[in-house]
mmCIF file with all atom_site columns, C-alpha atoms and ligand atoms in Angstrom:
data_model
loop_
_atom_site.group_PDB
_atom_site.id
_atom_site.type_symbol
_atom_site.label_atom_id
_atom_site.label_alt_id
_atom_site.label_comp_id
_atom_site.label_asym_id
_atom_site.label_entity_id
_atom_site.label_seq_id
_atom_site.pdbx_PDB_ins_code
_atom_site.Cartn_x
_atom_site.Cartn_y
_atom_site.Cartn_z
_atom_site.occupancy
_atom_site.B_iso_or_equiv
_atom_site.pdbx_formal_charge
_atom_site.auth_seq_id
_atom_site.auth_comp_id
_atom_site.auth_asym_id
_atom_site.auth_atom_id
_atom_site.pdbx_PDB_model_num
ATOM   1   C CA  . MET A 1 1   ? 121.812 97.478  83.031  1.00 96.00 ? 14  MET A CA  1
ATOM   2   C CA  . LYS A 1 2   ? 122.331 95.284  86.004  1.00 97.00 ? 15  LYS A CA  1
ATOM   3   C CA  . TYR A 1 3   ? 120.406 94.672  88.948  1.00 98.00 ? 16  TYR A CA  1
ATOM   4   C CA  . TYR A 1 4   ? 122.404 92.655  91.529  1.00 98.00 ? 17  TYR A CA  1
ATOM   5   C CA  . ILE A 1 5   ? 121.296 92.538  94.672  1.00 98.00 ? 18  ILE A CA  1
ATOM   6   C CA  . LEU A 1 6   ? 123.736 91.538  97.257  1.00 98.00 ? 19  LEU A CA  1
ATOM   7   C CA  . PHE A 1 7   ? 122.031 89.521  100.032 1.00 98.00 ? 20  PHE A CA  1
ATOM   8   C CA  . GLY A 1 8   ? 122.864 88.412  103.888 1.00 97.00 ? 21  GLY A CA  1
ATOM   9   C CA  . PRO A 1 9   ? 123.145 88.078  107.316 1.00 97.00 ? 22  PRO A CA  1
ATOM   10  C CA  . PRO A 1 10  ? 125.032 90.893  108.917 1.00 95.00 ? 23  PRO A CA  1
ATOM   11  C CA  . GLY A 1 11  ? 128.270 91.082  109.148 1.00 94.00 ? 24  GLY A CA  1
ATOM   12  C CA  . ALA A 1 12  ? 127.946 88.713  105.470 1.00 96.00 ? 25  ALA A CA  1
ATOM   13  C CA  . GLY A 1 13  ? 130.753 90.435  103.738 1.00 94.00 ? 26  GLY A CA  1
ATOM   14  C CA  . LYS A 1 14  ? 128.452 92.680  101.869 1.00 96.00 ? 27  LYS A CA  1
ATOM   15  C CA  . GLY A 1 15  ? 129.998 95.581  102.525 1.00 94.00 ? 28  GLY A CA  1
ATOM   16  C CA  . THR A 1 16  ? 133.550 94.808  101.340 1.00 93.00 ? 29  THR A CA  1
ATOM   17  C CA  . GLN A 1 17  ? 132.893 92.498  98.355  1.00 96.00 ? 30  GLN A CA  1
ATOM   18  C CA  . ALA A 1 18  ? 130.676 95.254  96.618  1.00 96.00 ? 31  ALA A CA  1
ATOM   19  C CA  . GLY A 1 19  ? 133.622 97.817  96.579  1.00 91.00 ? 32  GLY A CA  1
ATOM   20  C CA  . ASN A 1 20  ? 135.261 95.474  94.327  1.00 87.00 ? 33  ASN A CA  1
ATOM   21  C CA  . MET A 1 21  ? 132.597 94.576  92.305  1.00 92.00 ? 34  MET A CA  1
ATOM   22  C CA  . VAL A 1 22  ? 131.083 97.729  91.706  1.00 95.00 ? 35  VAL A CA  1
ATOM   23  C CA  . GLU A 1 23  ? 134.373 99.142  90.029  1.00 92.00 ? 36  GLU A CA  1
ATOM   24  C CA  . THR A 1 24  ? 135.279 95.799  87.568  1.00 91.00 ? 37  THR A CA  1
ATOM   25  C CA  . TYR A 1 25  ? 131.483 95.676  86.592  1.00 94.00 ? 38  TYR A CA  1
ATOM   26  C CA  . LYS A 1 26  ? 131.299 100.058 86.511  1.00 96.00 ? 39  LYS A CA  1
ATOM   27  C CA  . LEU A 1 27  ? 128.641 99.358  88.968  1.00 97.00 ? 40  LEU A CA  1
ATOM   28  C CA  . LYS A 1 28  ? 125.999 101.796 91.656  1.00 98.00 ? 41  LYS A CA  1
ATOM   29  C CA  . HIS A 1 29  ? 127.079 100.398 95.051  1.00 97.00 ? 42  HIS A CA  1
ATOM   30  C CA  . ILE A 1 30  ? 123.505 101.798 96.916  1.00 98.00 ? 43  ILE A CA  1
ATOM   31  C CA  . SER A 1 31  ? 123.893 100.497 100.684 1.00 97.00 ? 44  SER A CA  1
ATOM   32  C CA  . THR A 1 32  ? 120.684 102.061 101.816 1.00 98.00 ? 45  THR A CA  1
ATOM   33  C CA  . GLY A 1 33  ? 122.244 101.046 105.777 1.00 97.00 ? 46  GLY A CA  1
ATOM   34  C CA  . GLU A 1 34  ? 125.120 103.426 104.347 1.00 96.00 ? 47  GLU A CA  1
ATOM   35  C CA  . LEU A 1 35  ? 122.994 105.938 103.421 1.00 97.00 ? 48  LEU A CA  1
ATOM   36  C CA  . LEU A 1 36  ? 120.547 106.169 106.361 1.00 97.00 ? 49  LEU A CA  1
ATOM   37  C CA  . ARG A 1 37  ? 124.344 106.688 108.325 1.00 96.00 ? 50  ARG A CA  1
ATOM   38  C CA  . ALA A 1 38  ? 124.926 109.551 106.386 1.00 97.00 ? 51  ALA A CA  1
ATOM   39  C CA  . GLU A 1 39  ? 121.428 110.947 107.209 1.00 97.00 ? 52  GLU A CA  1
ATOM   40  C CA  . ILE A 1 40  ? 121.929 110.575 110.668 1.00 96.00 ? 53  ILE A CA  1
ATOM   41  C CA  . LYS A 1 41  ? 125.201 112.008 110.658 1.00 96.00 ? 54  LYS A CA  1
ATOM   42  C CA  . ALA A 1 42  ? 123.605 114.997 108.640 1.00 98.00 ? 55  ALA A CA  1
ATOM   43  C CA  . GLY A 1 43  ? 120.959 115.113 111.405 1.00 97.00 ? 56  GLY A CA  1
ATOM   44  C CA  . THR A 1 44  ? 118.006 114.974 108.823 1.00 97.00 ? 57  THR A CA  1
ATOM   45  C CA  . GLU A 1 45  ? 114.476 114.161 110.067 1.00 95.00 ? 58  GLU A CA  1
ATOM   46  C CA  . LEU A 1 46  ? 114.471 111.316 108.982 1.00 95.00 ? 59  LEU A CA  1
ATOM   47  C CA  . GLY A 1 47  ? 117.670 110.799 110.074 1.00 96.00 ? 60  GLY A CA  1
ATOM   48  C CA  . ILE A 1 48  ? 116.624 111.711 113.277 1.00 95.00 ? 61  ILE A CA  1
ATOM   49  C CA  . LYS A 1 49  ? 113.601 108.879 113.016 1.00 94.00 ? 62  LYS A CA  1
ATOM   50  C CA  . ALA A 1 50  ? 115.598 106.074 111.600 1.00 96.00 ? 63  ALA A CA  1
ATOM   51  C CA  . LYS A 1 51  ? 118.496 106.304 115.202 1.00 96.00 ? 64  LYS A CA  1
ATOM   52  C CA  . GLU A 1 52  ? 116.269 104.733 117.902 1.00 95.00 ? 65  GLU A CA  1
ATOM   53  C CA  . LEU A 1 53  ? 115.270 101.704 114.745 1.00 96.00 ? 66  LEU A CA  1
ATOM   54  C CA  . ILE A 1 54  ? 118.591 101.224 113.644 1.00 96.00 ? 67  ILE A CA  1
ATOM   55  C CA  . ALA A 1 55  ? 120.123 101.132 117.484 1.00 93.00 ? 68  ALA A CA  1
ATOM   56  C CA  . ALA A 1 56  ? 117.709 99.178  118.440 1.00 93.00 ? 69  ALA A CA  1
ATOM   57  C CA  . GLY A 1 57  ? 118.836 96.354  115.597 1.00 94.00 ? 70  GLY A CA  1
ATOM   58  C CA  . CYS A 1 58  ? 114.697 97.210  113.568 1.00 95.00 ? 71  CYS A CA  1
ATOM   59  C CA  . LEU A 1 59  ? 114.334 97.761  110.532 1.00 97.00 ? 72  LEU A CA  1
ATOM   60  C CA  . VAL A 1 60  ? 113.512 101.415 109.361 1.00 98.00 ? 73  VAL A CA  1
ATOM   61  C CA  . PRO A 1 61  ? 110.245 101.530 107.267 1.00 98.00 ? 74  PRO A CA  1
ATOM   62  C CA  . ASP A 1 62  ? 110.002 100.266 104.287 1.00 98.00 ? 75  ASP A CA  1
ATOM   63  C CA  . GLU A 1 63  ? 108.248 103.095 102.367 1.00 97.00 ? 76  GLU A CA  1
ATOM   64  C CA  . VAL A 1 64  ? 111.787 104.851 103.869 1.00 97.00 ? 77  VAL A CA  1
ATOM   65  C CA  . VAL A 1 65  ? 113.971 102.861 101.959 1.00 98.00 ? 78  VAL A CA  1
ATOM   66  C CA  . GLU A 1 66  ? 111.900 101.949 98.986  1.00 98.00 ? 79  GLU A CA  1
ATOM   67  C CA  . GLY A 1 67  ? 112.756 106.160 98.349  1.00 97.00 ? 80  GLY A CA  1
ATOM   68  C CA  . MET A 1 68  ? 116.084 106.096 98.385  1.00 97.00 ? 81  MET A CA  1
ATOM   69  C CA  . ILE A 1 69  ? 116.647 103.108 96.166  1.00 98.00 ? 82  ILE A CA  1
ATOM   70  C CA  . GLU A 1 70  ? 114.516 104.810 93.660  1.00 97.00 ? 83  GLU A CA  1
ATOM   71  C CA  . SER A 1 71  ? 115.872 108.399 94.208  1.00 97.00 ? 84  SER A CA  1
ATOM   72  C CA  . VAL A 1 72  ? 119.193 106.626 93.513  1.00 98.00 ? 85  VAL A CA  1
ATOM   73  C CA  . PHE A 1 73  ? 117.887 105.023 90.778  1.00 97.00 ? 86  PHE A CA  1
ATOM   74  C CA  . ASN A 1 74  ? 116.697 108.279 89.606  1.00 96.00 ? 87  ASN A CA  1
ATOM   75  C CA  . THR A 1 75  ? 119.397 110.643 89.455  1.00 97.00 ? 88  THR A CA  1
ATOM   76  C CA  . THR A 1 76  ? 122.194 108.561 88.513  1.00 98.00 ? 89  THR A CA  1
ATOM   77  C CA  . THR A 1 77  ? 123.798 108.264 85.475  1.00 96.00 ? 90  THR A CA  1
ATOM   78  C CA  . GLY A 1 78  ? 127.226 106.450 83.445  1.00 97.00 ? 91  GLY A CA  1
ATOM   79  C CA  . VAL A 1 79  ? 126.771 103.194 84.982  1.00 98.00 ? 92  VAL A CA  1
ATOM   80  C CA  . GLU A 1 80  ? 126.403 99.802  83.563  1.00 97.00 ? 93  GLU A CA  1
ATOM   81  C CA  . GLY A 1 81  ? 124.563 98.933  86.252  1.00 97.00 ? 94  GLY A CA  1
ATOM   82  C CA  . PHE A 1 82  ? 123.121 99.114  90.174  1.00 98.00 ? 95  PHE A CA  1
ATOM   83  C CA  . LEU A 1 83  ? 124.883 96.637  93.493  1.00 98.00 ? 96  LEU A CA  1
ATOM   84  C CA  . LEU A 1 84  ? 121.562 96.264  96.564  1.00 98.00 ? 97  LEU A CA  1
ATOM   85  C CA  . ASP A 1 85  ? 123.692 96.045  99.293  1.00 97.00 ? 98  ASP A CA  1
ATOM   86  C CA  . GLY A 1 86  ? 121.267 95.535  102.860 1.00 97.00 ? 99  GLY A CA  1
ATOM   87  C CA  . PHE A 1 87  ? 118.275 96.269  100.235 1.00 98.00 ? 100 PHE A CA  1
ATOM   88  C CA  . PRO A 1 88  ? 115.357 93.965  100.370 1.00 98.00 ? 101 PRO A CA  1
ATOM   89  C CA  . ARG A 1 89  ? 115.520 92.923  103.547 1.00 98.00 ? 102 ARG A CA  1
ATOM   90  C CA  . THR A 1 90  ? 111.744 92.684  103.387 1.00 98.00 ? 103 THR A CA  1
ATOM   91  C CA  . LEU A 1 91  ? 109.219 90.206  100.930 1.00 98.00 ? 104 LEU A CA  1
ATOM   92  C CA  . PRO A 1 92  ? 107.010 93.871  100.620 1.00 98.00 ? 105 PRO A CA  1
ATOM   93  C CA  . GLN A 1 93  ? 110.780 95.662  99.763  1.00 98.00 ? 106 GLN A CA  1
ATOM   94  C CA  . ALA A 1 94  ? 111.060 93.091  96.796  1.00 98.00 ? 107 ALA A CA  1
ATOM   95  C CA  . LYS A 1 95  ? 107.732 92.534  95.789  1.00 98.00 ? 108 LYS A CA  1
ATOM   96  C CA  . ALA A 1 96  ? 108.468 97.243  95.442  1.00 98.00 ? 109 ALA A CA  1
ATOM   97  C CA  . LEU A 1 97  ? 112.182 96.219  93.669  1.00 98.00 ? 110 LEU A CA  1
ATOM   98  C CA  . ASP A 1 98  ? 110.410 94.165  91.127  1.00 98.00 ? 111 ASP A CA  1
ATOM   99  C CA  . GLU A 1 99  ? 107.490 97.273  90.522  1.00 98.00 ? 112 GLU A CA  1
ATOM   100 C CA  . MET A 1 100 ? 110.424 99.902  90.322  1.00 98.00 ? 113 MET A CA  1
ATOM   101 C CA  . LEU A 1 101 ? 112.037 97.917  87.959  1.00 98.00 ? 114 LEU A CA  1
ATOM   102 C CA  . ALA A 1 102 ? 109.246 97.061  85.755  1.00 98.00 ? 115 ALA A CA  1
ATOM   103 C CA  . LYS A 1 103 ? 108.277 100.209 85.309  1.00 97.00 ? 116 LYS A CA  1
ATOM   104 C CA  . ARG A 1 104 ? 111.800 101.131 83.855  1.00 96.00 ? 117 ARG A CA  1
ATOM   105 C CA  . GLY A 1 105 ? 111.245 98.323  81.679  1.00 97.00 ? 118 GLY A CA  1
ATOM   106 C CA  . GLU A 1 106 ? 114.045 96.539  83.785  1.00 97.00 ? 119 GLU A CA  1
ATOM   107 C CA  . GLU A 1 107 ? 114.140 93.106  85.158  1.00 97.00 ? 120 GLU A CA  1
ATOM   108 C CA  . LEU A 1 108 ? 116.800 92.023  87.998  1.00 98.00 ? 121 LEU A CA  1
ATOM   109 C CA  . THR A 1 109 ? 120.110 90.268  86.881  1.00 98.00 ? 122 THR A CA  1
ATOM   110 C CA  . GLY A 1 110 ? 120.133 88.120  90.022  1.00 98.00 ? 123 GLY A CA  1
ATOM   111 C CA  . VAL A 1 111 ? 120.921 87.677  93.571  1.00 98.00 ? 124 VAL A CA  1
ATOM   112 C CA  . ILE A 1 112 ? 124.256 86.795  94.861  1.00 98.00 ? 125 ILE A CA  1
ATOM   113 C CA  . SER A 1 113 ? 124.282 85.538  98.494  1.00 98.00 ? 126 SER A CA  1
ATOM   114 C CA  . LEU A 1 114 ? 126.746 85.269  100.492 1.00 98.00 ? 127 LEU A CA  1
ATOM   115 C CA  . MET A 1 115 ? 125.984 82.939  103.462 1.00 97.00 ? 128 MET A CA  1
ATOM   116 C CA  . ILE A 1 116 ? 127.305 82.543  106.896 1.00 96.00 ? 129 ILE A CA  1
ATOM   117 C CA  . ASN A 1 117 ? 126.199 81.156  110.092 1.00 95.00 ? 130 ASN A CA  1
ATOM   118 C CA  . ASP A 1 118 ? 124.907 82.662  113.074 1.00 95.00 ? 131 ASP A CA  1
ATOM   119 C CA  . GLU A 1 119 ? 128.224 82.434  115.059 1.00 94.00 ? 132 GLU A CA  1
ATOM   120 C CA  . VAL A 1 120 ? 130.377 83.441  112.432 1.00 94.00 ? 133 VAL A CA  1
ATOM   121 C CA  . ILE A 1 121 ? 127.984 86.456  112.500 1.00 95.00 ? 134 ILE A CA  1
ATOM   122 C CA  . LYS A 1 122 ? 128.417 87.417  115.921 1.00 94.00 ? 135 LYS A CA  1
ATOM   123 C CA  . ALA A 1 123 ? 132.483 87.278  115.189 1.00 92.00 ? 136 ALA A CA  1
ATOM   124 C CA  . ARG A 1 124 ? 132.516 89.684  112.333 1.00 91.00 ? 137 ARG A CA  1
ATOM   125 C CA  . ILE A 1 125 ? 130.429 92.214  113.968 1.00 94.00 ? 138 ILE A CA  1
ATOM   126 C CA  . ALA A 1 126 ? 132.047 92.158  116.959 1.00 91.00 ? 139 ALA A CA  1
ATOM   127 C CA  . HIS A 1 127 ? 135.399 92.495  115.130 1.00 90.00 ? 140 HIS A CA  1
ATOM   128 C CA  . ARG A 1 128 ? 133.621 95.110  113.155 1.00 91.00 ? 141 ARG A CA  1
ATOM   129 C CA  . ALA A 1 129 ? 132.747 97.425  116.183 1.00 91.00 ? 142 ALA A CA  1
ATOM   130 C CA  . ALA A 1 130 ? 136.857 97.684  116.883 1.00 88.00 ? 143 ALA A CA  1
ATOM   131 C CA  . ILE A 1 131 ? 137.399 98.910  113.736 1.00 91.00 ? 144 ILE A CA  1
ATOM   132 C CA  . GLU A 1 132 ? 134.226 101.114 112.312 1.00 91.00 ? 145 GLU A CA  1
ATOM   133 C CA  . GLY A 1 133 ? 132.811 102.092 115.264 1.00 89.00 ? 146 GLY A CA  1
ATOM   134 C CA  . ARG A 1 134 ? 129.058 101.545 114.281 1.00 90.00 ? 147 ARG A CA  1
ATOM   135 C CA  . ALA A 1 135 ? 126.734 101.941 117.557 1.00 88.00 ? 148 ALA A CA  1
ATOM   136 C CA  . ASP A 1 136 ? 124.218 99.041  116.401 1.00 93.00 ? 149 ASP A CA  1
ATOM   137 C CA  . ASP A 1 137 ? 127.797 96.922  116.264 1.00 93.00 ? 150 ASP A CA  1
ATOM   138 C CA  . ALA A 1 138 ? 128.582 97.517  120.239 1.00 91.00 ? 151 ALA A CA  1
ATOM   139 C CA  . LYS A 1 139 ? 125.589 96.155  121.944 1.00 91.00 ? 152 LYS A CA  1
ATOM   140 C CA  . GLU A 1 140 ? 125.493 92.292  122.552 1.00 91.00 ? 153 GLU A CA  1
ATOM   141 C CA  . GLU A 1 141 ? 121.519 92.086  122.648 1.00 93.00 ? 154 GLU A CA  1
ATOM   142 C CA  . THR A 1 142 ? 121.379 94.850  119.183 1.00 94.00 ? 155 THR A CA  1
ATOM   143 C CA  . ILE A 1 143 ? 123.618 92.579  117.382 1.00 95.00 ? 156 ILE A CA  1
ATOM   144 C CA  . GLN A 1 144 ? 121.031 88.865  118.467 1.00 95.00 ? 157 GLN A CA  1
ATOM   145 C CA  . ASN A 1 145 ? 118.580 91.313  118.543 1.00 95.00 ? 158 ASN A CA  1
ATOM   146 C CA  . ARG A 1 146 ? 119.285 92.059  114.329 1.00 96.00 ? 159 ARG A CA  1
ATOM   147 C CA  . ILE A 1 147 ? 120.692 88.631  114.262 1.00 96.00 ? 160 ILE A CA  1
ATOM   148 C CA  . ASN A 1 148 ? 116.854 87.484  114.694 1.00 96.00 ? 161 ASN A CA  1
ATOM   149 C CA  . THR A 1 149 ? 114.787 90.571  111.993 1.00 96.00 ? 162 THR A CA  1
ATOM   150 C CA  . TYR A 1 150 ? 117.952 89.233  109.459 1.00 97.00 ? 163 TYR A CA  1
ATOM   151 C CA  . HIS A 1 151 ? 116.037 85.300  109.946 1.00 97.00 ? 164 HIS A CA  1
ATOM   152 C CA  . ASN A 1 152 ? 112.355 86.397  110.420 1.00 98.00 ? 165 ASN A CA  1
ATOM   153 C CA  . GLN A 1 153 ? 111.952 89.424  108.340 1.00 98.00 ? 166 GLN A CA  1
ATOM   154 C CA  . THR A 1 154 ? 114.444 89.038  105.313 1.00 98.00 ? 167 THR A CA  1
ATOM   155 C CA  . GLU A 1 155 ? 115.399 85.116  104.997 1.00 98.00 ? 168 GLU A CA  1
ATOM   156 C CA  . PRO A 1 156 ? 111.926 84.367  103.378 1.00 98.00 ? 169 PRO A CA  1
ATOM   157 C CA  . LEU A 1 157 ? 113.518 86.710  100.433 1.00 98.00 ? 170 LEU A CA  1
ATOM   158 C CA  . ILE A 1 158 ? 115.790 83.457  99.541  1.00 98.00 ? 171 ILE A CA  1
ATOM   159 C CA  . ASP A 1 159 ? 112.037 81.378  98.741  1.00 98.00 ? 172 ASP A CA  1
ATOM   160 C CA  . TYR A 1 160 ? 111.373 84.873  97.388  1.00 98.00 ? 173 TYR A CA  1
ATOM   161 C CA  . TYR A 1 161 ? 114.579 84.684  94.598  1.00 98.00 ? 174 TYR A CA  1
ATOM   162 C CA  . LYS A 1 162 ? 114.556 80.253  94.262  1.00 98.00 ? 175 LYS A CA  1
ATOM   163 C CA  . ALA A 1 163 ? 110.886 80.285  92.634  1.00 98.00 ? 176 ALA A CA  1
ATOM   164 C CA  . ALA A 1 164 ? 112.111 83.706  91.049  1.00 98.00 ? 177 ALA A CA  1
ATOM   165 C CA  . GLY A 1 165 ? 114.684 81.961  89.323  1.00 98.00 ? 178 GLY A CA  1
ATOM   166 C CA  . LYS A 1 166 ? 116.863 84.517  90.040  1.00 98.00 ? 179 LYS A CA  1
ATOM   167 C CA  . TYR A 1 167 ? 118.707 83.417  93.848  1.00 98.00 ? 180 TYR A CA  1
ATOM   168 C CA  . HIS A 1 168 ? 122.451 82.219  93.485  1.00 98.00 ? 181 HIS A CA  1
ATOM   169 C CA  . GLU A 1 169 ? 123.952 81.045  97.491  1.00 98.00 ? 182 GLU A CA  1
ATOM   170 C CA  . ILE A 1 170 ? 127.935 81.532  97.480  1.00 98.00 ? 183 ILE A CA  1
ATOM   171 C CA  . ASP A 1 171 ? 130.070 80.048  100.808 1.00 98.00 ? 184 ASP A CA  1
ATOM   172 C CA  . GLY A 1 172 ? 130.292 83.942  103.259 1.00 97.00 ? 185 GLY A CA  1
ATOM   173 C CA  . ASP A 1 173 ? 132.973 82.231  104.885 1.00 96.00 ? 186 ASP A CA  1
ATOM   174 C CA  . GLY A 1 174 ? 136.831 81.867  102.845 1.00 95.00 ? 187 GLY A CA  1
ATOM   175 C CA  . GLY A 1 175 ? 138.668 81.613  106.266 1.00 93.00 ? 188 GLY A CA  1
ATOM   176 C CA  . PRO A 1 176 ? 140.814 84.586  108.048 1.00 90.00 ? 189 PRO A CA  1
ATOM   177 C CA  . GLY A 1 177 ? 141.590 88.241  107.002 1.00 89.00 ? 190 GLY A CA  1
ATOM   178 C CA  . LEU A 1 178 ? 142.655 89.106  103.882 1.00 92.00 ? 191 LEU A CA  1
ATOM   179 C CA  . GLU A 1 179 ? 142.796 85.856  101.994 1.00 96.00 ? 192 GLU A CA  1
ATOM   180 C CA  . GLY A 1 180 ? 139.335 84.795  103.357 1.00 95.00 ? 193 GLY A CA  1
ATOM   181 C CA  . ILE A 1 181 ? 138.345 88.389  101.824 1.00 95.00 ? 194 ILE A CA  1
ATOM   182 C CA  . GLU A 1 182 ? 140.102 87.214  98.605  1.00 96.00 ? 195 GLU A CA  1
ATOM   183 C CA  . VAL A 1 183 ? 138.184 83.729  98.760  1.00 97.00 ? 196 VAL A CA  1
ATOM   184 C CA  . VAL A 1 184 ? 135.453 84.891  98.889  1.00 97.00 ? 197 VAL A CA  1
ATOM   185 C CA  . ARG A 1 185 ? 136.106 87.824  95.810  1.00 96.00 ? 198 ARG A CA  1
ATOM   186 C CA  . GLY A 1 186 ? 137.152 84.512  94.097  1.00 97.00 ? 199 GLY A CA  1
ATOM   187 C CA  . ARG A 1 187 ? 133.347 83.163  94.495  1.00 97.00 ? 200 ARG A CA  1
ATOM   188 C CA  . LEU A 1 188 ? 131.277 86.243  93.726  1.00 96.00 ? 201 LEU A CA  1
ATOM   189 C CA  . THR A 1 189 ? 133.258 86.792  90.400  1.00 95.00 ? 202 THR A CA  1
ATOM   190 C CA  . GLU A 1 190 ? 132.206 83.114  89.421  1.00 96.00 ? 203 GLU A CA  1
ATOM   191 C CA  . VAL A 1 191 ? 128.876 84.039  89.882  1.00 96.00 ? 204 VAL A CA  1
ATOM   192 C CA  . MET A 1 192 ? 128.809 86.861  88.385  1.00 93.00 ? 205 MET A CA  1
ATOM   193 C CA  . LYS A 1 193 ? 130.661 85.861  85.323  1.00 90.00 ? 206 LYS A CA  1
ATOM   194 C CA  . ASN A 1 194 ? 127.735 83.719  84.119  1.00 92.00 ? 207 ASN A CA  1
ATOM   195 C CA  . LEU A 1 195 ? 124.900 86.062  85.390  1.00 93.00 ? 208 LEU A CA  1
HETATM 196 P P1  . LIG B 2 .   ? 123.283 97.849  107.631 1.00 53.80 ? 2   LIG B P1  1
HETATM 197 O O1  . LIG B 2 .   ? 124.231 98.439  107.293 1.00 53.80 ? 2   LIG B O1  1
HETATM 198 O O2  . LIG B 2 .   ? 122.763 96.986  106.157 1.00 53.80 ? 2   LIG B O2  1
HETATM 199 O O3  . LIG B 2 .   ? 123.955 96.440  108.450 1.00 53.80 ? 2   LIG B O3  1
HETATM 200 O O4  . LIG B 2 .   ? 122.248 98.248  107.037 1.00 53.80 ? 2   LIG B O4  1
HETATM 201 C C1  . LIG B 2 .   ? 122.052 98.859  108.920 1.00 53.80 ? 2   LIG B C1  1
HETATM 202 C C2  . LIG B 2 .   ? 120.728 99.003  109.764 1.00 53.80 ? 2   LIG B C2  1
HETATM 203 O O5  . LIG B 2 .   ? 120.124 100.475 109.081 1.00 53.80 ? 2   LIG B O5  1
HETATM 204 C C3  . LIG B 2 .   ? 119.980 97.886  109.496 1.00 53.80 ? 2   LIG B C3  1
HETATM 205 O O6  . LIG B 2 .   ? 119.872 96.982  111.091 1.00 53.80 ? 2   LIG B O6  1
HETATM 206 C C4  . LIG B 2 .   ? 118.471 98.686  109.739 1.00 53.80 ? 2   LIG B C4  1
HETATM 207 O O7  . LIG B 2 .   ? 118.150 98.908  110.682 1.00 53.80 ? 2   LIG B O7  1
HETATM 208 C C5  . LIG B 2 .   ? 118.647 99.723  108.294 1.00 53.80 ? 2   LIG B C5  1
HETATM 209 N N1  . LIG B 2 .   ? 118.226 99.461  107.184 1.00 53.80 ? 2   LIG B N1  1
HETATM 210 C C6  . LIG B 2 .   ? 119.442 99.214  106.156 1.00 53.80 ? 2   LIG B C6  1
HETATM 211 N N2  . LIG B 2 .   ? 118.703 98.764  105.335 1.00 53.80 ? 2   LIG B N2  1
HETATM 212 C C7  . LIG B 2 .   ? 117.293 98.412  105.624 1.00 53.80 ? 2   LIG B C7  1
HETATM 213 C C8  . LIG B 2 .   ? 116.304 98.341  105.229 1.00 53.80 ? 2   LIG B C8  1
HETATM 214 N N3  . LIG B 2 .   ? 116.602 97.456  103.326 1.00 53.80 ? 2   LIG B N3  1
HETATM 215 N N4  . LIG B 2 .   ? 114.693 97.413  105.388 1.00 53.80 ? 2   LIG B N4  1
HETATM 216 C C9  . LIG B 2 .   ? 114.573 98.801  106.445 1.00 53.80 ? 2   LIG B C9  1
HETATM 217 N N5  . LIG B 2 .   ? 115.560 98.958  107.195 1.00 53.80 ? 2   LIG B N5  1
HETATM 218 C C10 . LIG B 2 .   ? 117.710 98.565  106.671 1.00 53.80 ? 2   LIG B C10 1
#
């Protein structure tokens, strides 16, 4: 089985690119953000707890998302691998993932990082707010908090995966519009071909 991580700051285009990749490589897409939004929509206890944290631009507790990932691993059949999007976001999550994979006799195939700068992050999120109506895309303060959370808690994973020889970075800015998405898709395909 293949285990890919699509890594990058909020607004990097992980969700957009994941759609293409799962079809091409017969992967199961796991977006912890989407799973959490589904819990909120369904009004579950977990969703109620997660809602405020997400609205504030904070992370939900590691155990919560780790449990979600493990449960999808255990219940998915008929795919050739998994594409993790938005997970891991902290060092403890990365270590928990390594342990989960080791328990399954598997290892991480690779981390592909879509890199964009803070200015592009803000522009992308503003654009997405108008299209998807996500509550955490609407408030300036929440967006800034998510960017800070990324730099403080998630960015250290870059060195973790570099040390493991798993880190592959591409420029996540392919220019404006649909053409830009295609440009990034080309870069992503180039990297995945060799993993
Ligand atoms: P996303 O859709 O990936 O941008 O995630 C939206 C929000 O869900 C994040 O800002 C976090 O509050 C929460 N979230 C998603 N994935 C994780 C994760 N791996 N760890 C902690 N919180 C997460």
